[in-house]
PDB file of C-alpha atoms in Angstrom:
ATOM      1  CA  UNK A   1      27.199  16.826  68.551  1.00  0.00           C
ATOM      2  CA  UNK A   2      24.902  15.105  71.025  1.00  0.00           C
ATOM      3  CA  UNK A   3      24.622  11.264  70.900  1.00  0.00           C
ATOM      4  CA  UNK A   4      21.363   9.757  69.627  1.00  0.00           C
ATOM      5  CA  UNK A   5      19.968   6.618  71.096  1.00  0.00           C
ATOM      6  CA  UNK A   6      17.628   4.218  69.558  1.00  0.00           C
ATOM      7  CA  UNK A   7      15.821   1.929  71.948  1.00  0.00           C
ATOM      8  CA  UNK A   8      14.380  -0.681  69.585  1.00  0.00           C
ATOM      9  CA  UNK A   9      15.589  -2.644  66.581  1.00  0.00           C
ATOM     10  CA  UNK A  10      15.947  -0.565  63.809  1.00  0.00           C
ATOM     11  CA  UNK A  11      15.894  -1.968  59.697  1.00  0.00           C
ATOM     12  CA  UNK A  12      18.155   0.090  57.136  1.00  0.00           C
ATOM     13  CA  UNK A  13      16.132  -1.444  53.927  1.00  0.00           C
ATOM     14  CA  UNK A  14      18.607   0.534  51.605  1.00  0.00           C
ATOM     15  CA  UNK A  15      22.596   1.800  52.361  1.00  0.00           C
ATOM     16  CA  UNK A  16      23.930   2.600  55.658  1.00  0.00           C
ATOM     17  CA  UNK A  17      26.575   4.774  55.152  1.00  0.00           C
ATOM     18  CA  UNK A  18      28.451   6.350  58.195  1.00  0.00           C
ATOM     19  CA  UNK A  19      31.956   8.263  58.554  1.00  0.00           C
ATOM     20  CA  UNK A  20      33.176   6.536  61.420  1.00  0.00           C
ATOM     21  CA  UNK A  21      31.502   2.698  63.275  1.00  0.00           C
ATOM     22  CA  UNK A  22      32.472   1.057  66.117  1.00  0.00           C
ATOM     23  CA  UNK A  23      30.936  -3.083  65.782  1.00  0.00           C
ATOM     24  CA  UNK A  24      31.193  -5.177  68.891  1.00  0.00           C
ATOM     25  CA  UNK A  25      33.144  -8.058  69.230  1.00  0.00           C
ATOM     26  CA  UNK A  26      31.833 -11.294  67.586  1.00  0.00           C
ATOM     27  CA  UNK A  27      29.455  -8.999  65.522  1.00  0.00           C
ATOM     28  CA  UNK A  28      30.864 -10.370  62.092  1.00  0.00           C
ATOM     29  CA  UNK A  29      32.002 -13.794  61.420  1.00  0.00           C
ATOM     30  CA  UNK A  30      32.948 -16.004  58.675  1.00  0.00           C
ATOM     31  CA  UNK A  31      29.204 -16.238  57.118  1.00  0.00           C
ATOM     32  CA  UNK A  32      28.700 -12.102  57.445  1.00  0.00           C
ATOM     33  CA  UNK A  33      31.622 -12.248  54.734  1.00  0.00           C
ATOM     34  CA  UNK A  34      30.862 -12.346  50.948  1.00  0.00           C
ATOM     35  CA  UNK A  35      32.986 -14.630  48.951  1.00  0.00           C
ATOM     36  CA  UNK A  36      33.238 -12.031  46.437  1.00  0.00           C
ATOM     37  CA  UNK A  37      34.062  -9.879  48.889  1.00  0.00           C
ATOM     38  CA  UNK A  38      37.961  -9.339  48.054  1.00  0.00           C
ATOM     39  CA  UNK A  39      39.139  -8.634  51.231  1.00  0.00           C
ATOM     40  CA  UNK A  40      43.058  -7.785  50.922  1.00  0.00           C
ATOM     41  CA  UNK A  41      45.579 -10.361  51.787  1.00  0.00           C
ATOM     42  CA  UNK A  42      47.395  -7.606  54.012  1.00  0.00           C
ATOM     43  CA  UNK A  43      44.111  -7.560  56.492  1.00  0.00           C
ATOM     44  CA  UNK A  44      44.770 -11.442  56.909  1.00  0.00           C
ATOM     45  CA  UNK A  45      46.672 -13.996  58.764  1.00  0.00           C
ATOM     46  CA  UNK A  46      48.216 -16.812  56.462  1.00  0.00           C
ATOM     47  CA  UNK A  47      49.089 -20.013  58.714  1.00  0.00           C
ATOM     48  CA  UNK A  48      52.432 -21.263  57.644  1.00  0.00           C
ATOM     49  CA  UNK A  49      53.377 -25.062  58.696  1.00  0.00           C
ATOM     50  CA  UNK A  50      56.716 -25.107  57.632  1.00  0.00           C
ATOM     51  CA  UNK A  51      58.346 -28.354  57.169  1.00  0.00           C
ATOM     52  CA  UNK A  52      62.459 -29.428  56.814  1.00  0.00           C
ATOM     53  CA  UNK A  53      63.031 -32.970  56.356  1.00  0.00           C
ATOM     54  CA  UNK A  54      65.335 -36.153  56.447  1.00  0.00           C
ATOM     55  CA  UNK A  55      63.999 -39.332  54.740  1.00  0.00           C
ATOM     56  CA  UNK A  56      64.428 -42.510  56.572  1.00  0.00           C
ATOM     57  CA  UNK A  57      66.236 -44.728  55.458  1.00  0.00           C
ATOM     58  CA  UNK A  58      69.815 -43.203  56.085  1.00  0.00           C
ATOM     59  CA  UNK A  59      70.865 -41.990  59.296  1.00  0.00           C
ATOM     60  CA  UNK A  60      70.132 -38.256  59.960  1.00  0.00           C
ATOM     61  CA  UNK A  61      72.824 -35.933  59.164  1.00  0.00           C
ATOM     62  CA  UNK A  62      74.268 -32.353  60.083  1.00  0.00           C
ATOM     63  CA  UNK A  63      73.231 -29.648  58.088  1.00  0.00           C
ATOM     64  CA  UNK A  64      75.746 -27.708  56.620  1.00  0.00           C
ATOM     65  CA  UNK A  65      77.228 -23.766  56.572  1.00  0.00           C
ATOM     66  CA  UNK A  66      73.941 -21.785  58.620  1.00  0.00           C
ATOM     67  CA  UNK A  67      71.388 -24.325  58.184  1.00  0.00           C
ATOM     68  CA  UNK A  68      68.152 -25.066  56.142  1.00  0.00           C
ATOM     69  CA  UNK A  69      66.418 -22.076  54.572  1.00  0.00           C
ATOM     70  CA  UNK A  70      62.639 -22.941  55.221  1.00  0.00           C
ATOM     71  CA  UNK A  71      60.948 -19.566  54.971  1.00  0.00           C
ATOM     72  CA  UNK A  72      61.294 -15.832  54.357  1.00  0.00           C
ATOM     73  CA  UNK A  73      59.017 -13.489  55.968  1.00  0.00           C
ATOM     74  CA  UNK A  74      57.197 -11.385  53.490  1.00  0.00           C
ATOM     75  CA  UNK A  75      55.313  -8.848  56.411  1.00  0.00           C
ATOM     76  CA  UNK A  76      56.107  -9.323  60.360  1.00  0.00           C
ATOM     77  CA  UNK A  77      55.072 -12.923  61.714  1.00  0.00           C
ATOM     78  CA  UNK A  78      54.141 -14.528  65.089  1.00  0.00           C
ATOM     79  CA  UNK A  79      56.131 -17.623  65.344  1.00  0.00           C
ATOM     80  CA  UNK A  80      53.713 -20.468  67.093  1.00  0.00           C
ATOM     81  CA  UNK A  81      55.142 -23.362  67.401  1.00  0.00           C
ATOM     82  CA  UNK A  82      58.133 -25.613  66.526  1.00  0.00           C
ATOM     83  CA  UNK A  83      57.815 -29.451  66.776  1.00  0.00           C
ATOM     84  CA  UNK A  84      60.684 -32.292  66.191  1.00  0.00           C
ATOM     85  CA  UNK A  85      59.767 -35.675  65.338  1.00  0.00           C
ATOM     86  CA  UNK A  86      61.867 -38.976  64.455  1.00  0.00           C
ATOM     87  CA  UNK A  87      60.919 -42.387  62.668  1.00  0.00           C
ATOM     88  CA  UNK A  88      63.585 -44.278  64.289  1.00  0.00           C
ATOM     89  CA  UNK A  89      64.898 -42.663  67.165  1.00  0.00           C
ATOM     90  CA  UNK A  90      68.690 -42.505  67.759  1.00  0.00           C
ATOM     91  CA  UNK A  91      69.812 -45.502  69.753  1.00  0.00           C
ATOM     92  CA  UNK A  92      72.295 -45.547  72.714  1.00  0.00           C
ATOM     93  CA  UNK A  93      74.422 -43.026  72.655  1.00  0.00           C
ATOM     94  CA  UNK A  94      73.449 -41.177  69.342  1.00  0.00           C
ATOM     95  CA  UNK A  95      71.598 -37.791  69.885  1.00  0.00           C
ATOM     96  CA  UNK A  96      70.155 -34.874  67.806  1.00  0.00           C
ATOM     97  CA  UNK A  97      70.028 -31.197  68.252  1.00  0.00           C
ATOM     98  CA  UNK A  98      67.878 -29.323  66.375  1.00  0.00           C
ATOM     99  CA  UNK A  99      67.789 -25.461  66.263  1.00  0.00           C
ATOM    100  CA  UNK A 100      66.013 -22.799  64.349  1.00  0.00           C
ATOM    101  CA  UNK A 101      67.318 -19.915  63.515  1.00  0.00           C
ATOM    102  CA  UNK A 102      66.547 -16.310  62.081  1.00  0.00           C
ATOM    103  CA  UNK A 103      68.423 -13.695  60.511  1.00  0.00           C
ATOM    104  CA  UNK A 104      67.942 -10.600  58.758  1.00  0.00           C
ATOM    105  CA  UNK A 105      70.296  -8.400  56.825  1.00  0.00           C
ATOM    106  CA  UNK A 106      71.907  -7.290  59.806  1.00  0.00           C
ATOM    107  CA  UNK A 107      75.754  -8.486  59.520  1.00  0.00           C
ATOM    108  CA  UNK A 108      74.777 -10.247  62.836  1.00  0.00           C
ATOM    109  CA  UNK A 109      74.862 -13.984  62.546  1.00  0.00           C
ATOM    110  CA  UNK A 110      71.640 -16.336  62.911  1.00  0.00           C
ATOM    111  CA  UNK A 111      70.378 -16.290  66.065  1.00  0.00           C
ATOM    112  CA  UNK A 112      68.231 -19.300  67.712  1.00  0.00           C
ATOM    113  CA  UNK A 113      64.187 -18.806  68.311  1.00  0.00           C
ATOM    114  CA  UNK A 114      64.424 -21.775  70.849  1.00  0.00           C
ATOM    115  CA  UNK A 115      65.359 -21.558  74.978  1.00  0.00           C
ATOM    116  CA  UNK A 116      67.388 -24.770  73.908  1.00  0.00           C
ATOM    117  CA  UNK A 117      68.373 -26.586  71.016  1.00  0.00           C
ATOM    118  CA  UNK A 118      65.220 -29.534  71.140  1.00  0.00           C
ATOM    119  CA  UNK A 119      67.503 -32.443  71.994  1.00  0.00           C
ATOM    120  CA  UNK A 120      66.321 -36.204  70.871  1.00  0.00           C
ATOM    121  CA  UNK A 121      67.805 -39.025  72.361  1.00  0.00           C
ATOM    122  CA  UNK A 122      67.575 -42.628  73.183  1.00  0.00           C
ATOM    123  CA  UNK A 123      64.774 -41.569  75.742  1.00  0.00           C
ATOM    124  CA  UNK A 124      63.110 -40.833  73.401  1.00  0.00           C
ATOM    125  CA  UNK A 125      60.319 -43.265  71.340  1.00  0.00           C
ATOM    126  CA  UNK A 126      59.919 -43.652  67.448  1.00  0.00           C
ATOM    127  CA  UNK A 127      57.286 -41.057  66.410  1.00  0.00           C
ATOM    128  CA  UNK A 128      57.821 -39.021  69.327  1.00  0.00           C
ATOM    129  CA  UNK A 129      56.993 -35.396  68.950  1.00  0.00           C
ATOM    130  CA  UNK A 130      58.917 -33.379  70.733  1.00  0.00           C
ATOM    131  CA  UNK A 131      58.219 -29.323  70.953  1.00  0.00           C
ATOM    132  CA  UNK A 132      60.819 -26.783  71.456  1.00  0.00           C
ATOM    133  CA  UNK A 133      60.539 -24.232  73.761  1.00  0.00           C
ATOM    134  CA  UNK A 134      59.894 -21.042  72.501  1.00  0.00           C
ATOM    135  CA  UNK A 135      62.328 -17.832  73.205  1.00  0.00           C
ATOM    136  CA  UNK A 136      61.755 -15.648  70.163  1.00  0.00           C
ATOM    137  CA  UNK A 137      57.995 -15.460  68.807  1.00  0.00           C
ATOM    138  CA  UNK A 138      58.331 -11.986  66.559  1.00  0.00           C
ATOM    139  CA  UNK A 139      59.629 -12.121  63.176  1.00  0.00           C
ATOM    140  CA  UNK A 140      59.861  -8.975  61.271  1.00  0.00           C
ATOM    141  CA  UNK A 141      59.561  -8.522  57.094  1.00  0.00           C
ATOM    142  CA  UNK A 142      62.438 -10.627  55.192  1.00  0.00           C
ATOM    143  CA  UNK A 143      63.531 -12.248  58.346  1.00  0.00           C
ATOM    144  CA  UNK A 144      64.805 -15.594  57.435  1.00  0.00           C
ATOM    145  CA  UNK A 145      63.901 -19.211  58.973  1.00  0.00           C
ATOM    146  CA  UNK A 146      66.712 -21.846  59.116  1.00  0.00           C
ATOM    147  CA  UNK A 147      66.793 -25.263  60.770  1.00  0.00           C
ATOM    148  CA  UNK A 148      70.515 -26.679  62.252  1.00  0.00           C
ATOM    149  CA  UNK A 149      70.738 -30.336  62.519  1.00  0.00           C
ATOM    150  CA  UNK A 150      73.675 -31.561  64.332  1.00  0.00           C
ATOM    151  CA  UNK A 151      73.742 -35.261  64.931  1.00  0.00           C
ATOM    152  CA  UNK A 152      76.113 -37.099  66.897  1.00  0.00           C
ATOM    153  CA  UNK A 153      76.258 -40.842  65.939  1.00  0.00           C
ATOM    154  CA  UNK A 154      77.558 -42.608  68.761  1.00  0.00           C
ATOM    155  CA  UNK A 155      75.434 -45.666  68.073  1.00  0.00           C
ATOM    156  CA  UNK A 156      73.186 -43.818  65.365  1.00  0.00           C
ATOM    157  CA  UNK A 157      71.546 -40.897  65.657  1.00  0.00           C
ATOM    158  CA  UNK A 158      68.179 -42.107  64.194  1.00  0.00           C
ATOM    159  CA  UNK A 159      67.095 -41.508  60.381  1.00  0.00           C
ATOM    160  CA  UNK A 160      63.714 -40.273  59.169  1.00  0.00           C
ATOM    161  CA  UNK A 161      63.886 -36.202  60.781  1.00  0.00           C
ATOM    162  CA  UNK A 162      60.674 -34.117  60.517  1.00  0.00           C
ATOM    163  CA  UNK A 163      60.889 -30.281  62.017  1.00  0.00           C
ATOM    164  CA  UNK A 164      57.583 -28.069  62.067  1.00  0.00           C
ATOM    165  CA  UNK A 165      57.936 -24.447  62.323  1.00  0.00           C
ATOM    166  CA  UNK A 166      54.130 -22.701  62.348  1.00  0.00           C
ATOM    167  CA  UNK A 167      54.049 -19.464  61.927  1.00  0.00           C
ATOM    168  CA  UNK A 168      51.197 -16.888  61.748  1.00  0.00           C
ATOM    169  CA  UNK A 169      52.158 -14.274  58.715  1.00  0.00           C
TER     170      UNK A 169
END
């Protein structure tokens, strides 16, 4: 069938109904959206800011067996970020590695996401955020998230742990 081309604006004042539509880019935004308009959850992306934590107060400690369960994909995920942070940063020779992990039900063992464990020293300041480096950014459906603490005290190894994981599901 040939293709018809309409020079000037044209007003539908009823329905526009077509089998097939291709909108440009940036043609519908937030405000062309109803807020009735029940859109499914499966044509979204749900930000995740996952959070594992270690009050302060009490010097930071190893986590045991795998690690810290913090999430379980429901549909595949972009991982965006992951973030360390300390109240009171270990002193002298103290350090921290932190990891995060994913599995599956593969009888493979957890694997890291990171280049590196994110390593947090003495060089480090109180409140310092400190990002890991990213090696793994695909998650697939009922992958599982873990965080491995392992804290040497030497002179202590800091107390008050925050670890962000963001992920786009």
């Amino acid at each position: 069938m040939p293709l018809s081309t309409i020079k000037t604006d044209l007003s539908v004042q009823g329905h526009l109904q077509a089998s097939s539509m291709t909108i440009p880019a940036g043609t519908v935004n937030n405000a062309a959206v109803a807020a009735a308009a029940d859109i499914a959850t499966s044509k979204m992306v749900h930000r995740h800011s996952l959070i594992y934590s270690q009050m302060d107060g009490a010097n930071i400690a190893d986590t045991t067996g795998d690690g810290y369960p913090i999430f379980i994909a429901k549909y595949a995920c972009t991982i965006i970020s992951v973030q360390v942070q300390v109240q009171d940063a270990p002193t002298g020779t103290g350090t921290l590695d932190v990891d995060v992990q994913h599995a599956n039900d593969d009888p493979v063992a957890a694997t890291t996401i990171l280049t590196g464990v994110v390593q947090y020293d003495s060089d480090q300041a109180d409140y310092e955020v400190v990002d890991g480096a990213l090696a793994v950014t695909a998650l697939a459906a009922e992958d599982c998230l873990m965080v491995v603490v392992d804290a040497t005290d030497g002179d202590g190894p800091g107390q008050g742990l925050i670890v962000r994981v963001v992920v786009d599901e």
